[in-house]
PDB file of C-alpha atoms in Angstrom:
ATOM      1  CA  MET A   1      -8.522 -11.410 -18.338  1.00 78.00           C
ATOM      2  CA  ARG A   2      -5.977  -9.091 -19.117  1.00 83.00           C
ATOM      3  CA  CYS A   3      -7.490  -7.081 -16.464  1.00 81.00           C
ATOM      4  CA  VAL A   4      -7.100  -9.250 -14.088  1.00 83.00           C
ATOM      5  CA  ALA A   5      -3.874  -9.989 -14.744  1.00 87.00           C
ATOM      6  CA  VAL A   6      -2.869  -5.983 -14.371  1.00 90.00           C
ATOM      7  CA  ASP A   7      -4.646  -5.833 -11.539  1.00 89.00           C
ATOM      8  CA  ALA A   8      -2.685  -8.576  -9.721  1.00 91.00           C
ATOM      9  CA  LEU A   9       0.134  -6.988 -10.881  1.00 95.00           C
ATOM     10  CA  CYS A  10      -0.425  -3.521  -9.645  1.00 95.00           C
ATOM     11  CA  LEU A  11      -1.624  -5.029  -6.028  1.00 95.00           C
ATOM     12  CA  ALA A  12       1.484  -7.254  -5.977  1.00 96.00           C
ATOM     13  CA  PHE A  13       3.375  -3.661  -6.773  1.00 97.00           C
ATOM     14  CA  CYS A  14       0.995  -1.753  -3.828  1.00 97.00           C
ATOM     15  CA  GLY A  15       1.264  -4.518  -1.015  1.00 97.00           C
ATOM     16  CA  PHE A  16       4.955  -4.386  -1.275  1.00 98.00           C
ATOM     17  CA  PHE A  17       5.101  -0.460  -0.998  1.00 97.00           C
ATOM     18  CA  ALA A  18       2.814  -0.287   1.655  1.00 97.00           C
ATOM     19  CA  TRP A  19       4.825  -3.253   3.563  1.00 98.00           C
ATOM     20  CA  LYS A  20       7.839  -1.149   3.329  1.00 98.00           C
ATOM     21  CA  SER A  21       6.007   1.787   4.282  1.00 97.00           C
ATOM     22  CA  TRP A  22       4.928   0.655   7.515  1.00 98.00           C
ATOM     23  CA  THR A  23       8.492  -1.011   8.127  1.00 98.00           C
ATOM     24  CA  LEU A  24       9.974   2.576   6.989  1.00 97.00           C
ATOM     25  CA  LEU A  25       7.299   4.138   9.746  1.00 97.00           C
ATOM     26  CA  HIS A  26       8.784   1.679  12.378  1.00 98.00           C
ATOM     27  CA  GLU A  27      12.131   2.677  12.086  1.00 97.00           C
ATOM     28  CA  ALA A  28      11.500   6.678  12.037  1.00 97.00           C
ATOM     29  CA  TRP A  29       9.143   5.869  15.430  1.00 97.00           C
ATOM     30  CA  VAL A  30      11.673   3.549  16.940  1.00 97.00           C
ATOM     31  CA  ASP A  31      14.614   5.716  15.579  1.00 97.00           C
ATOM     32  CA  LYS A  32      13.045   9.101  16.637  1.00 95.00           C
ATOM     33  CA  GLN A  33      14.040   9.949  12.758  1.00 95.00           C
ATOM     34  CA  THR A  34      13.582  13.613  12.167  1.00 95.00           C
ATOM     35  CA  THR A  35      14.276  15.524   8.744  1.00 93.00           C
ATOM     36  CA  SER A  36      17.266  17.374   8.290  1.00 93.00           C
ATOM     37  CA  SER A  37      15.723  21.151   8.049  1.00 91.00           C
ATOM     38  CA  THR A  38      16.384  23.348  11.013  1.00 93.00           C
ATOM     39  CA  TRP A  39      12.727  22.989  12.093  1.00 92.00           C
ATOM     40  CA  GLY A  40      13.358  19.276  11.692  1.00 92.00           C
ATOM     41  CA  PRO A  41       9.848  17.789  11.857  1.00 95.00           C
ATOM     42  CA  PRO A  42       9.468  14.024  13.190  1.00 96.00           C
ATOM     43  CA  LEU A  43       9.144  11.455   9.985  1.00 95.00           C
ATOM     44  CA  TRP A  44       6.950   9.578  11.534  1.00 96.00           C
ATOM     45  CA  ILE A  45       4.193  11.753  10.281  1.00 95.00           C
ATOM     46  CA  PRO A  46       4.844  11.655   6.510  1.00 95.00           C
ATOM     47  CA  TYR A  47       5.754   7.913   7.016  1.00 97.00           C
ATOM     48  CA  VAL A  48       2.146   7.090   8.536  1.00 98.00           C
ATOM     49  CA  LEU A  49       0.182   8.908   6.153  1.00 98.00           C
ATOM     50  CA  MET A  50       2.013   7.390   3.329  1.00 97.00           C
ATOM     51  CA  ALA A  51       1.744   3.860   5.079  1.00 98.00           C
ATOM     52  CA  ALA A  52      -2.038   4.214   5.555  1.00 98.00           C
ATOM     53  CA  GLY A  53      -2.713   5.550   2.195  1.00 98.00           C
ATOM     54  CA  MET A  54      -0.810   2.223   0.594  1.00 98.00           C
ATOM     55  CA  THR A  55      -2.777   0.274   2.829  1.00 98.00           C
ATOM     56  CA  LEU A  56      -6.296   1.457   1.829  1.00 98.00           C
ATOM     57  CA  LEU A  57      -5.537   1.058  -1.686  1.00 97.00           C
ATOM     58  CA  THR A  58      -4.175  -2.195  -1.620  1.00 97.00           C
ATOM     59  CA  LEU A  59      -7.182  -3.139   0.146  1.00 97.00           C
ATOM     60  CA  GLN A  60      -8.862  -1.663  -2.531  1.00 96.00           C
ATOM     61  CA  LEU A  61      -7.205  -3.627  -5.032  1.00 95.00           C
ATOM     62  CA  VAL A  62      -8.079  -6.634  -3.375  1.00 95.00           C
ATOM     63  CA  ILE A  63     -11.353  -6.022  -3.967  1.00 95.00           C
ATOM     64  CA  HIS A  64     -11.380  -5.244  -7.502  1.00 92.00           C
ATOM     65  CA  VAL A  65      -9.417  -8.023  -8.349  1.00 92.00           C
ATOM     66  CA  VAL A  66     -11.891 -10.355  -6.770  1.00 92.00           C
ATOM     67  CA  ALA A  67     -14.534  -8.600  -8.365  1.00 92.00           C
ATOM     68  CA  SER A  68     -12.634  -8.806 -11.667  1.00 89.00           C
ATOM     69  CA  ALA A  69     -11.745 -12.677 -11.048  1.00 88.00           C
ATOM     70  CA  ASN A  70     -15.527 -13.462  -9.970  1.00 90.00           C
ATOM     71  CA  ARG A  71     -16.770 -11.499 -13.563  1.00 88.00           C
ATOM     72  CA  VAL A  72     -13.855 -13.570 -15.442  1.00 87.00           C
ATOM     73  CA  ARG A  73     -15.400 -16.772 -14.126  1.00 88.00           C
ATOM     74  CA  GLU A  74     -18.996 -15.613 -14.720  1.00 90.00           C
ATOM     75  CA  ILE A  75     -18.138 -15.207 -18.285  1.00 88.00           C
ATOM     76  CA  ALA A  76     -16.401 -18.281 -18.666  1.00 88.00           C
ATOM     77  CA  ARG A  77     -19.386 -20.241 -17.651  1.00 90.00           C
ATOM     78  CA  GLY A  78     -21.404 -18.461 -20.022  1.00 84.00           C
ATOM     79  CA  GLY A  79     -23.194 -16.436 -18.238  1.00 63.00           C
TER      80      GLY A  79
END
């Protein structure tokens, strides 16, 4: 049960982080934000990588939580 609870908390955090990453990406794209350096590359480049990575991590955690919950359910049934 502890593993399922910890995985669920991680899922909630990563889901929130992924959602905020996508909103940051959208703002950077719409406002054409760039870094403050002389070169000034667009900020959507690192934001798209962050959003994609956090989304993939969130999907992996969903799979992990479902698998852990199924294991706990199986143990509770006596199997």
